[in-house]
Short mmCIF file of N, CA and C in Angstrom, two decimals:
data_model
loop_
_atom_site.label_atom_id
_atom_site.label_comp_id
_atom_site.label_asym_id
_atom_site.label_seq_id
_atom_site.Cartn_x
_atom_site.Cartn_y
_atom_site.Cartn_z
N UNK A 192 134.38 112.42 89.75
CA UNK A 192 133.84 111.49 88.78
C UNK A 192 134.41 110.11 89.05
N UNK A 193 133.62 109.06 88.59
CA UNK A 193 134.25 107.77 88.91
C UNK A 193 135.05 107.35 87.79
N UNK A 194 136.35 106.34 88.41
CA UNK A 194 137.21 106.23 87.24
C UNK A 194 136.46 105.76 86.04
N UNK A 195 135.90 104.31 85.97
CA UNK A 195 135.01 103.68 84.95
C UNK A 195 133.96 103.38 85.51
N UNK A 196 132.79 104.19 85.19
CA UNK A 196 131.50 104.22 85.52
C UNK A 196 130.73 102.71 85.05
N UNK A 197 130.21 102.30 86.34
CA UNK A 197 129.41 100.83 85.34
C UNK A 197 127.98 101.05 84.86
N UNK A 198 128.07 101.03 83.78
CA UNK A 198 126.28 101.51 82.64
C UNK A 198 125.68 100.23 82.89
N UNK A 199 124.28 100.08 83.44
CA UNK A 199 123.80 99.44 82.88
C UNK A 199 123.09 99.08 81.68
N UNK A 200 122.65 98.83 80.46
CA UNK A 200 121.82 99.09 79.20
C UNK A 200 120.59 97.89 79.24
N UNK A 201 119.46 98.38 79.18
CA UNK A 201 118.03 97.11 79.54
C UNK A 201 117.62 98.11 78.11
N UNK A 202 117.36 97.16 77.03
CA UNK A 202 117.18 97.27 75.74
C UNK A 202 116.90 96.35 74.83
N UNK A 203 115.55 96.12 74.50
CA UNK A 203 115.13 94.51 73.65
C UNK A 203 115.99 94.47 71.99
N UNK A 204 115.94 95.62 72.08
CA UNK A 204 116.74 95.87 70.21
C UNK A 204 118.32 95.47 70.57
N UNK A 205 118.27 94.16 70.15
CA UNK A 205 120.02 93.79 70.02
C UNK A 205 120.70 94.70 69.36
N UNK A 206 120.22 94.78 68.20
CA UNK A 206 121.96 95.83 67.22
C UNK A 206 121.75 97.36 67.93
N UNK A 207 120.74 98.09 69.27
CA UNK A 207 120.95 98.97 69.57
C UNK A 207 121.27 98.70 70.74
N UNK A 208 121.21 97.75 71.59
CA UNK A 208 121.75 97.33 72.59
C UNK A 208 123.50 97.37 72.24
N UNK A 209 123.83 96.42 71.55
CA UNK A 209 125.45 96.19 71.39
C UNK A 209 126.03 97.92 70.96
N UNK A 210 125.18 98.21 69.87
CA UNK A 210 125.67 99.70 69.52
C UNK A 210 125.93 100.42 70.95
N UNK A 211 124.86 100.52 71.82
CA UNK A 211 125.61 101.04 73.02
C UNK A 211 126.18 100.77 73.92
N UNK A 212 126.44 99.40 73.91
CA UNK A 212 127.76 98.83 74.90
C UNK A 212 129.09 99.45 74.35
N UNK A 213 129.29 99.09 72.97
CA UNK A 213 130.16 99.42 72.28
C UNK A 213 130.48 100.88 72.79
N UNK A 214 130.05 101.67 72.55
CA UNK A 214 129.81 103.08 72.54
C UNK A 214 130.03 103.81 73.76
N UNK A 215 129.57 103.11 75.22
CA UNK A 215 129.48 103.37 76.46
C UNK A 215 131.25 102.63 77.08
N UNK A 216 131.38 101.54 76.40
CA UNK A 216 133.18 100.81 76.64
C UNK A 216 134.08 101.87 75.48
N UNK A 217 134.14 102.42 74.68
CA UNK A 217 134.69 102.98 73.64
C UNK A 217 134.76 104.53 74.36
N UNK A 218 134.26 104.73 75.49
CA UNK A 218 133.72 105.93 76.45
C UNK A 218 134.60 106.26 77.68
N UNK A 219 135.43 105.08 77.82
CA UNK A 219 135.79 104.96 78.98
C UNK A 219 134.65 104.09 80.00
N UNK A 220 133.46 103.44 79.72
CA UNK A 220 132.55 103.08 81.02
C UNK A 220 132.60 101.48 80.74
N UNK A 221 132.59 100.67 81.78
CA UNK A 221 132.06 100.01 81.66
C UNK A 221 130.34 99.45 81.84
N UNK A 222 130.12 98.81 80.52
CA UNK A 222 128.83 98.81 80.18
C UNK A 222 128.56 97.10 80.73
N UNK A 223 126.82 96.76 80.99
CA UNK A 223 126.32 95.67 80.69
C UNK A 223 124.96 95.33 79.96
N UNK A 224 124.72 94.52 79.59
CA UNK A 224 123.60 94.79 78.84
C UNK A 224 122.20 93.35 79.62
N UNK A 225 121.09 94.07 78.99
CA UNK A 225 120.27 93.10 79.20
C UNK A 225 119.08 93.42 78.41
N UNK A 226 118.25 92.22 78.16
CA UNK A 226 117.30 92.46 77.27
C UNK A 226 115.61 92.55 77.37
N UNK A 227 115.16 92.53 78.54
CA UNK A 227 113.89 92.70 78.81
C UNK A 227 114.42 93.44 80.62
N UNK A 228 113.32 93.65 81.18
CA UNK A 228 112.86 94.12 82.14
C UNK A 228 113.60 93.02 83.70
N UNK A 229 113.12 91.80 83.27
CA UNK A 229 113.00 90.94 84.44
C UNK A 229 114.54 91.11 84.66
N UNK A 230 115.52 90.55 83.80
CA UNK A 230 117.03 90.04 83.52
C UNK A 230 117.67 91.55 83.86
N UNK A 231 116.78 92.53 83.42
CA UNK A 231 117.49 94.18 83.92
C UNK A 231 117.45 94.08 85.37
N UNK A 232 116.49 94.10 85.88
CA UNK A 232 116.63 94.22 87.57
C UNK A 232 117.43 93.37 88.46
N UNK A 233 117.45 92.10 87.55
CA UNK A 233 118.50 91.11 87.99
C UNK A 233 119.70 91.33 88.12
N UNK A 234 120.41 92.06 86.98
CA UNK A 234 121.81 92.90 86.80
C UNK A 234 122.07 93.28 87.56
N UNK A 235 121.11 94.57 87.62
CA UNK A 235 120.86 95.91 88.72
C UNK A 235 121.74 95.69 89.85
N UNK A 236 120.61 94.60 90.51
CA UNK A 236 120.86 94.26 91.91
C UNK A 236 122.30 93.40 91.87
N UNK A 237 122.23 92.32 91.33
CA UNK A 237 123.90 91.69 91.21
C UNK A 237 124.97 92.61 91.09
N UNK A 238 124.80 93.34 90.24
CA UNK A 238 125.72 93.81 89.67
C UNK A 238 126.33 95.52 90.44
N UNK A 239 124.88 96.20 90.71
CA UNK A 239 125.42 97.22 91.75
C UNK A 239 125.76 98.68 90.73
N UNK A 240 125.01 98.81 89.50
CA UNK A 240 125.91 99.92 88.52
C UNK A 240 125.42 101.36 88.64
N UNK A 241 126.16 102.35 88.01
CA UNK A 241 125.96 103.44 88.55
C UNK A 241 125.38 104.47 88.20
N UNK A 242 124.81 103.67 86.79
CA UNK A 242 123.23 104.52 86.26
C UNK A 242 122.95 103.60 85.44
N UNK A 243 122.15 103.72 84.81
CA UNK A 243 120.54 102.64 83.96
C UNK A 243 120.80 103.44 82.69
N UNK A 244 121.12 102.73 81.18
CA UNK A 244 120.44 103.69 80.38
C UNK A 244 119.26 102.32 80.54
N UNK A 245 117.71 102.84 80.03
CA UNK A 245 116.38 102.27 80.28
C UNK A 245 115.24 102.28 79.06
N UNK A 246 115.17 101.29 78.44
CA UNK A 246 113.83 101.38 77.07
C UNK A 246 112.70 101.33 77.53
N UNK A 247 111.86 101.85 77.05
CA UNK A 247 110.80 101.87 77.42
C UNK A 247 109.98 100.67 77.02
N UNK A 248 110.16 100.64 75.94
CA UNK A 248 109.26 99.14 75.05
C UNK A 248 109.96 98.03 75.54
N UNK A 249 109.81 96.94 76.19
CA UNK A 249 110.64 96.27 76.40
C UNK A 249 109.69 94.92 76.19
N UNK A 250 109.79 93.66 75.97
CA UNK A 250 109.01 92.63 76.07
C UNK A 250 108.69 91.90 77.59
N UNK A 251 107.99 91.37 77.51
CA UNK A 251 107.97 90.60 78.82
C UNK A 251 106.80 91.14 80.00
N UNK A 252 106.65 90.82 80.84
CA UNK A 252 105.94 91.79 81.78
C UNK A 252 106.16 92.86 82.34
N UNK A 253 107.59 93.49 82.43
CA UNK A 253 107.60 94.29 82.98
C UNK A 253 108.30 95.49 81.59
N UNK A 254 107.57 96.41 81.55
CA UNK A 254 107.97 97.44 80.69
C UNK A 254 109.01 98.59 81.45
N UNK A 255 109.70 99.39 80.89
CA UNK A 255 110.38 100.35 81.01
C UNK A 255 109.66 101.17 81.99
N UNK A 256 108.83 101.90 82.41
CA UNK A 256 108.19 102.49 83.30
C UNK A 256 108.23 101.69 85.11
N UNK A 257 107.74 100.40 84.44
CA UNK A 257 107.76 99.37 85.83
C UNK A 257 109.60 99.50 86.81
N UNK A 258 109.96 99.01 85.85
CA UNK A 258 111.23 98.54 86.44
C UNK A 258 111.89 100.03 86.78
N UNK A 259 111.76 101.32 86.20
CA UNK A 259 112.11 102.52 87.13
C UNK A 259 111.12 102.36 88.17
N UNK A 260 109.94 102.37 88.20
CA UNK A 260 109.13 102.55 89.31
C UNK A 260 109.52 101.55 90.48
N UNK A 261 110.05 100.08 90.10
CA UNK A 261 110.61 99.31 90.68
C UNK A 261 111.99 99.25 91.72
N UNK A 262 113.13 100.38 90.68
CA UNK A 262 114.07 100.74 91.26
C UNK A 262 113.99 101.71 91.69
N UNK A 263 112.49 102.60 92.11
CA UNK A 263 112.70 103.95 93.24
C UNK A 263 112.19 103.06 94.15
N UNK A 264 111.68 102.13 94.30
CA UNK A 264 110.73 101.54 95.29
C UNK A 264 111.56 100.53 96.17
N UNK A 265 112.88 100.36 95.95
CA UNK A 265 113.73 99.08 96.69
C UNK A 265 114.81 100.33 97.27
N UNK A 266 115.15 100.13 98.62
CA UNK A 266 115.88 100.91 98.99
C UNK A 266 117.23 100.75 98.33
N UNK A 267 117.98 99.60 98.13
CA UNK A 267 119.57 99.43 97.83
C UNK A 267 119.41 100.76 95.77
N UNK A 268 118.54 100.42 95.40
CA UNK A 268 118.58 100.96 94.09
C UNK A 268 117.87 101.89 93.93
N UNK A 269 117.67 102.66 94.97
CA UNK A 269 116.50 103.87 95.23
C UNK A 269 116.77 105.22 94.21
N UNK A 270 118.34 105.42 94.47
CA UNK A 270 119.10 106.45 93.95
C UNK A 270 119.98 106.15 92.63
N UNK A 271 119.64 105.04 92.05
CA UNK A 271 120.13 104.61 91.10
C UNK A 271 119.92 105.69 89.73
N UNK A 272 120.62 106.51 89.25
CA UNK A 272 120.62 107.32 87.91
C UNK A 272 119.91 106.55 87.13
N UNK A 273 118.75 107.41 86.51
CA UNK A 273 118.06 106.04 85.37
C UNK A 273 117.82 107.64 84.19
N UNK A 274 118.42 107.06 83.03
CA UNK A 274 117.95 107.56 81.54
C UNK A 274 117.17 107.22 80.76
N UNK A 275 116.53 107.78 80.40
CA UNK A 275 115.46 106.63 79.44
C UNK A 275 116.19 107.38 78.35
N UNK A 276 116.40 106.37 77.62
CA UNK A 276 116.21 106.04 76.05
C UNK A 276 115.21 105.20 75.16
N UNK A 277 114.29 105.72 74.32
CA UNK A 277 113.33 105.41 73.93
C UNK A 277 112.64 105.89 72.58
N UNK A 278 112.12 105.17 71.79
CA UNK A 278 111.23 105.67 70.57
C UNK A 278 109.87 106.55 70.89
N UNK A 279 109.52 105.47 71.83
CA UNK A 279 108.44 106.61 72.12
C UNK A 279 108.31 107.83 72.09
N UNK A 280 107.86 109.00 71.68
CA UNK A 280 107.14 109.93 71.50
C UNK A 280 106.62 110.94 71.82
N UNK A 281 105.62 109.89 72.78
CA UNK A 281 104.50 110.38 73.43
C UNK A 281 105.25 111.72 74.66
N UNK A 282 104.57 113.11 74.58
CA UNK A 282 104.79 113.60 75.73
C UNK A 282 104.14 112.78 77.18
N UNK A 283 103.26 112.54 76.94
CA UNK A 283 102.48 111.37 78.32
C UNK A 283 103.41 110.42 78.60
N UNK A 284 104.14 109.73 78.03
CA UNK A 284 105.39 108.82 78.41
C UNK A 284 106.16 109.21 79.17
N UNK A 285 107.06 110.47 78.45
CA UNK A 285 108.35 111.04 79.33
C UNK A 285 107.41 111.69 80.39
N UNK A 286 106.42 112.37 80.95
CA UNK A 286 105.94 113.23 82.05
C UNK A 286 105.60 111.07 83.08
N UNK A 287 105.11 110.48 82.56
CA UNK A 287 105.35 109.76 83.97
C UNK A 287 106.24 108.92 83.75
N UNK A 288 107.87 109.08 83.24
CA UNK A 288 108.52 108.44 83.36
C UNK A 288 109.21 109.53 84.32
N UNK A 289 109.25 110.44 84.54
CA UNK A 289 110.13 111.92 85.50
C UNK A 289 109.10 111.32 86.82
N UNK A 290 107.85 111.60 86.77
CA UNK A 290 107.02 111.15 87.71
C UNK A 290 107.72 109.93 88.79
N UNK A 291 108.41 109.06 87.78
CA UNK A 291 108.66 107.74 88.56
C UNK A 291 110.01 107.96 88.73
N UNK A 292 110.64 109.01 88.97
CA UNK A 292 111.85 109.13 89.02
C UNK A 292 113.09 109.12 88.32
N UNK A 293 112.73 109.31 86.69
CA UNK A 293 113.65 109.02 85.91
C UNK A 293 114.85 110.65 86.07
N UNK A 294 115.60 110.68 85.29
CA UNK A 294 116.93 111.67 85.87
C UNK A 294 117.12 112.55 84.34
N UNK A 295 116.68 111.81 82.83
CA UNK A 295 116.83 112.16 81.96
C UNK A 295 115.84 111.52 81.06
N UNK A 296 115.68 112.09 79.86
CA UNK A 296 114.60 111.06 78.67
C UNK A 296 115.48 111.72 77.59
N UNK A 297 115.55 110.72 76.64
CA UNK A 297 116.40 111.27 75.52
C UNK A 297 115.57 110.00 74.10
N UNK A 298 115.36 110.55 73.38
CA UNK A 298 114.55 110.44 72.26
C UNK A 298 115.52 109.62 71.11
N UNK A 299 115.32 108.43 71.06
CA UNK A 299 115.98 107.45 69.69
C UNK A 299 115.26 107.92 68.49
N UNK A 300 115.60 107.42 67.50
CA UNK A 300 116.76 107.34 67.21
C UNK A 300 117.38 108.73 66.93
N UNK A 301 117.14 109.61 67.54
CA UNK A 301 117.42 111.39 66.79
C UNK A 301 118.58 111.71 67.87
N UNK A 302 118.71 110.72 68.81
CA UNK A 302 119.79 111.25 69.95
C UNK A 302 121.47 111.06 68.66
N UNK A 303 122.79 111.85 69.38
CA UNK A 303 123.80 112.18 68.99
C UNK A 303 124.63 111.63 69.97
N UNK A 304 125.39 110.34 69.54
CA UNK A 304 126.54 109.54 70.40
C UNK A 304 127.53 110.83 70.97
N UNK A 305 128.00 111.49 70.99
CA UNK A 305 128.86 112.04 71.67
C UNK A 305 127.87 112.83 72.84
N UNK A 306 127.12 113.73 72.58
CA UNK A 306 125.81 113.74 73.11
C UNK A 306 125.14 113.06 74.37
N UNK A 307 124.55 111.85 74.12
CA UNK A 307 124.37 110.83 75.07
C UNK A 307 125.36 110.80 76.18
N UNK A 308 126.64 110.64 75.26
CA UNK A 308 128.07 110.22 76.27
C UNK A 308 127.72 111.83 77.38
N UNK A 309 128.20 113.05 76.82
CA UNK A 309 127.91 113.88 77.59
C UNK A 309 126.81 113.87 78.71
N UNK A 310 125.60 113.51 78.09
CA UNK A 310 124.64 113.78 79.32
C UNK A 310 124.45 112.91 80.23
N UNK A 311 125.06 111.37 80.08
CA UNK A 311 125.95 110.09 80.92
C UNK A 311 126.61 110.60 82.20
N UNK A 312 127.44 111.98 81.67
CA UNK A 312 128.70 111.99 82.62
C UNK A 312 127.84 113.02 83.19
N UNK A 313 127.24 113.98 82.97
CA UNK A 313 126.52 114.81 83.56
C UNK A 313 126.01 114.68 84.64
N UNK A 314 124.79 113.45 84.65
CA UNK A 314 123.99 112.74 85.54
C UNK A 314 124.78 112.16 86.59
N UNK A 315 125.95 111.52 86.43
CA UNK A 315 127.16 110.96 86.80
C UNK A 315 127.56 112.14 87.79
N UNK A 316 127.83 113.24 87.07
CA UNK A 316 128.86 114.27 87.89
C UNK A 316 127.80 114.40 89.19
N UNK A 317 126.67 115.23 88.72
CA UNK A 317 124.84 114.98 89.41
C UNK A 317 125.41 114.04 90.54
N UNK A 318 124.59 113.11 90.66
CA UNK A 318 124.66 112.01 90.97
C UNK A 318 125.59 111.25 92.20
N UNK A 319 127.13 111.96 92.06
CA UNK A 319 128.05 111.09 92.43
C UNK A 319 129.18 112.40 93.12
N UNK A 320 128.68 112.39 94.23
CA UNK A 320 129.78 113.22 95.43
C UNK A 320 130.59 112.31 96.15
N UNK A 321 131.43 111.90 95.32
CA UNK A 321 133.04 110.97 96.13
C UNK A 321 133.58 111.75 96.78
N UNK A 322 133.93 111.33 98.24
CA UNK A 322 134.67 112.08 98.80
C UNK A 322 134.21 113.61 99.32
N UNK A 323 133.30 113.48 99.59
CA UNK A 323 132.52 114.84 100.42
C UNK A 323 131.57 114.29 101.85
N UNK A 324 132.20 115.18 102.88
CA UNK A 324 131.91 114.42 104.26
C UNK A 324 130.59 114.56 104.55
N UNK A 325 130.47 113.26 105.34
CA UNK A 325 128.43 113.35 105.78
C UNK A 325 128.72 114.74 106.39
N UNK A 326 127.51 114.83 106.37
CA UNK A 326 126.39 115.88 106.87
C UNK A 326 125.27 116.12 108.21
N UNK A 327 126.15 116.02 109.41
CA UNK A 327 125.38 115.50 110.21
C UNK A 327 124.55 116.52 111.15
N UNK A 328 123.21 116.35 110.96
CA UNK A 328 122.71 116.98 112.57
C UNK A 328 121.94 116.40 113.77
N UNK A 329 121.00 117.28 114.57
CA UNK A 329 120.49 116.21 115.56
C UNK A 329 119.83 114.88 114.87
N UNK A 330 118.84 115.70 114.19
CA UNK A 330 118.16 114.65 113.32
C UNK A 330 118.22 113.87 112.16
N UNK A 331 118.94 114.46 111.83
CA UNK A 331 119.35 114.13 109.64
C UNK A 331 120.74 113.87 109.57
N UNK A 332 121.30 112.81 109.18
CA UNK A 332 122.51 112.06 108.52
C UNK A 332 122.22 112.42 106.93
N UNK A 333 123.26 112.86 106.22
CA UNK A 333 123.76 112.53 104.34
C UNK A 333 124.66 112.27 104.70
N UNK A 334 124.85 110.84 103.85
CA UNK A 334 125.97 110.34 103.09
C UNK A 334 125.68 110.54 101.40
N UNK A 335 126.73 111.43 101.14
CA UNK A 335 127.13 112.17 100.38
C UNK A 335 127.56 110.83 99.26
N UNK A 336 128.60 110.06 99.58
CA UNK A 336 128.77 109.24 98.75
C UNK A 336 127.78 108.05 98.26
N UNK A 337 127.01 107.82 99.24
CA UNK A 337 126.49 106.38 99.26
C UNK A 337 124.91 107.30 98.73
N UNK A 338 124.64 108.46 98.89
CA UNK A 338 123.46 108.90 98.43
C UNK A 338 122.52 108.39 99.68
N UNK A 339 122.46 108.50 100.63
CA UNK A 339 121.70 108.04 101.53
C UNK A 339 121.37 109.46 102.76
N UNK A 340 120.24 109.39 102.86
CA UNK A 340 119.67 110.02 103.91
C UNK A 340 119.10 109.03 104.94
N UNK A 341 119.68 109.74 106.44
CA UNK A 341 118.49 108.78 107.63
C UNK A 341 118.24 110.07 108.43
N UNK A 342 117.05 109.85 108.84
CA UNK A 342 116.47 110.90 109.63
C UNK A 342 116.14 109.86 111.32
N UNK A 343 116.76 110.69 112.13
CA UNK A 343 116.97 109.46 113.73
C UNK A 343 117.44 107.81 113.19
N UNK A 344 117.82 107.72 112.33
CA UNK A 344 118.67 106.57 111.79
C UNK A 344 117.76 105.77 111.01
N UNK A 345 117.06 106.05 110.40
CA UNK A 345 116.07 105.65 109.61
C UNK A 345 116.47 106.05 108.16
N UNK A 346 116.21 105.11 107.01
CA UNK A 346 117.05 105.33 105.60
C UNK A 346 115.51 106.49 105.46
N UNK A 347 115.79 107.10 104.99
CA UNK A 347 114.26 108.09 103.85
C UNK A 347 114.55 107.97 102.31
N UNK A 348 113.82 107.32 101.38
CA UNK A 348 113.73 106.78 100.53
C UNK A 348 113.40 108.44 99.31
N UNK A 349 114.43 108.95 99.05
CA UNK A 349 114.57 110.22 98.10
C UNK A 349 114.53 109.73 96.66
N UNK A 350 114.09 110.68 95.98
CA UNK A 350 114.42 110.42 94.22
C UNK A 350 115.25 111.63 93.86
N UNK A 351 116.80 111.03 93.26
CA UNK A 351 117.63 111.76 92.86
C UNK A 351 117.64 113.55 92.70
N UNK A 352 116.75 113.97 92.13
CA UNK A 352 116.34 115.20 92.74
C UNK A 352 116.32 116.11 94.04
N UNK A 353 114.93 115.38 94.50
CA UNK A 353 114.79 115.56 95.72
C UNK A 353 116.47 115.85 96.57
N UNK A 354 117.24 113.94 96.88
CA UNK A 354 118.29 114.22 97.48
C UNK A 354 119.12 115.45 97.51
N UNK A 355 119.49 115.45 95.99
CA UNK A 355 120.48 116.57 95.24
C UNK A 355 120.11 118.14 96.15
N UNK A 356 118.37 118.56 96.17
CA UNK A 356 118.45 119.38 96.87
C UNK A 356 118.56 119.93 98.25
N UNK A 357 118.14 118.20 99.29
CA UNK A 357 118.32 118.52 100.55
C UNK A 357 119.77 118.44 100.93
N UNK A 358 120.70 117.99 100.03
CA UNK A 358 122.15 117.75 99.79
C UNK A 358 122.58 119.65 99.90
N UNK A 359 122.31 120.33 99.22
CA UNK A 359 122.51 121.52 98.54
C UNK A 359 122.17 122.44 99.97
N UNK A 360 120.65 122.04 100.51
CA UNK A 360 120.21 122.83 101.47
C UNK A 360 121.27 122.97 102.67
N UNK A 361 121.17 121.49 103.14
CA UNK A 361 122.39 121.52 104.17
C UNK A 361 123.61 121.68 103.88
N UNK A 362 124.24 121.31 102.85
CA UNK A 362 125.34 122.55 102.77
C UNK A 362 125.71 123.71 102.88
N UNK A 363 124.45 124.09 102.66
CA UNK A 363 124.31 126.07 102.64
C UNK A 363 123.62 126.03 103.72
N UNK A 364 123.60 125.92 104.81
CA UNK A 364 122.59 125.95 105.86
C UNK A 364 122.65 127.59 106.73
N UNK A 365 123.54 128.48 106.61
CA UNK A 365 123.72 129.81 107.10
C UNK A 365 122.78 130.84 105.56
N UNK A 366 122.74 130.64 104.52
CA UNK A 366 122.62 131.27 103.46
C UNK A 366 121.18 130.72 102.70
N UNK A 367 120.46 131.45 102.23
CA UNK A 367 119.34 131.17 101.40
C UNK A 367 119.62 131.15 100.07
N UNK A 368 118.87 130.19 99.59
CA UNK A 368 119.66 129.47 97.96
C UNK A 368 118.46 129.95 96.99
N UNK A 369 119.01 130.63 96.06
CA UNK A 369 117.58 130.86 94.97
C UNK A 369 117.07 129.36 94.31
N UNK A 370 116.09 129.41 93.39
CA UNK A 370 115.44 128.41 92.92
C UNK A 370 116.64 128.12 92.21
N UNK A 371 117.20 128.54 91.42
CA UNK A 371 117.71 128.31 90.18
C UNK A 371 119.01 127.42 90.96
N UNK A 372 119.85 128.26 91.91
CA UNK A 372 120.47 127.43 93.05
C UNK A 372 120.40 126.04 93.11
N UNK A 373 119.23 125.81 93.70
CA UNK A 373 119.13 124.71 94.03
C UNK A 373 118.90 123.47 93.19
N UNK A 374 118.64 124.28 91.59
CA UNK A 374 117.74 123.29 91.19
C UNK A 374 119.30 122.75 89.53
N UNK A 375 120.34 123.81 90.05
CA UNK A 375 121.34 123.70 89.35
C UNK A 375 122.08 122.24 89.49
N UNK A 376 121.91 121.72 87.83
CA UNK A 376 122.47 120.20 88.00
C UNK A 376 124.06 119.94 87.78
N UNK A 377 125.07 121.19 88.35
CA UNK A 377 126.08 121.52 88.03
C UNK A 377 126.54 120.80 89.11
N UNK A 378 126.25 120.49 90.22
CA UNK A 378 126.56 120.10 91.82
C UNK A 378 126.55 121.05 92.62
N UNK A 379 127.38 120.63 93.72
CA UNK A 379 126.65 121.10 94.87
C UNK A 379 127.76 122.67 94.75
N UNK A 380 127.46 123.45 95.62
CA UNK A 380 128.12 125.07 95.71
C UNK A 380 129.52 124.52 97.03
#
């Protein structure tokens, strides 16, 4: 796990924005915040953090959906952990917010602060193999830490998932992994 994880928070509701800075620094993480879409991706990239919580409603042009779809689509933030937190509702929301690569959806205001914190570090644990050696064969490089795959030295652009399992595969590469195996968000075996 990383010592202090950096959160990003992209959230137009100020008093729920600060509520979870507060909440995410009171956590052990360091948090940042931002308030529409555009100024989120701006962070992102400046800033380099090591998961997204993500609103869906956001003002401006770019909504909550965009800017995940945005950060599977740029290689440096490809593998970036993204949570949605959101009012929305709609089952049609959360199915193409997973679509676009999201890692979690968690439902405002009915979510539980200790809760959240948990499924933070979860995604985190997920997410974040410090200190576990690439993976090398003729064709396929993992870096384990950096979350990166190259195939003949070429980056291949994965969504957190995906990675997690070709991560899992080549580890076990003598042994066949059941579904449940592979699809276990406990880490790797």
């Amino acid at each position: 796990m990383i010592d202090k994880p950096k959160i990003a928070v992209v959230e137009d509701d100020p008093q729920v924005r600060e509520l979870l800075l507060v909440l995410l620094k009171d956590a052990g993480m360091e948090p940042q915040g931002a308030e529409d879409g555009v100024r989120g991706l701006e962070m992102i990239r400046a800033w380099s953090p090591d998961l997204l919580l993500l609103d869906h409603t956001l003002p401006g042009p770019l909504k909550g959906l965009d800017v995940c779809r945005e950060i599977r689509s740029a290689p440096e933030t490809a593998n970036l952990p993204v949570i949605v937190l959101t009012a929305e509702v709609s089952d049609q929301f959360e199915e193409r917010f997973f679509e676009a690569g999201a890692d979690d959806y968690i439902r405002k205001p009915m979510f539980k602060a200790n809760l959240l914190i948990r499924r933070i570090r979860a995604v985190l644990r997920r997410t974040r193999q410090v200190g576990t050696d690439v993976i090398q064969t003729e064709h396929l490089t993992i870096h384990p830490g950096r979350r990166e795959v190259l195939v003949e030295g070429e980056p291949v652009n994965l969504t957190p998932t995906e990675f997690d399992i070709l991560f899992k595969l080549a580890q076990n590469r003598d042994r066949a992994l059941s579904r449940r195996e592979l699809l276990d968000r406990g880490g790797a075996d």
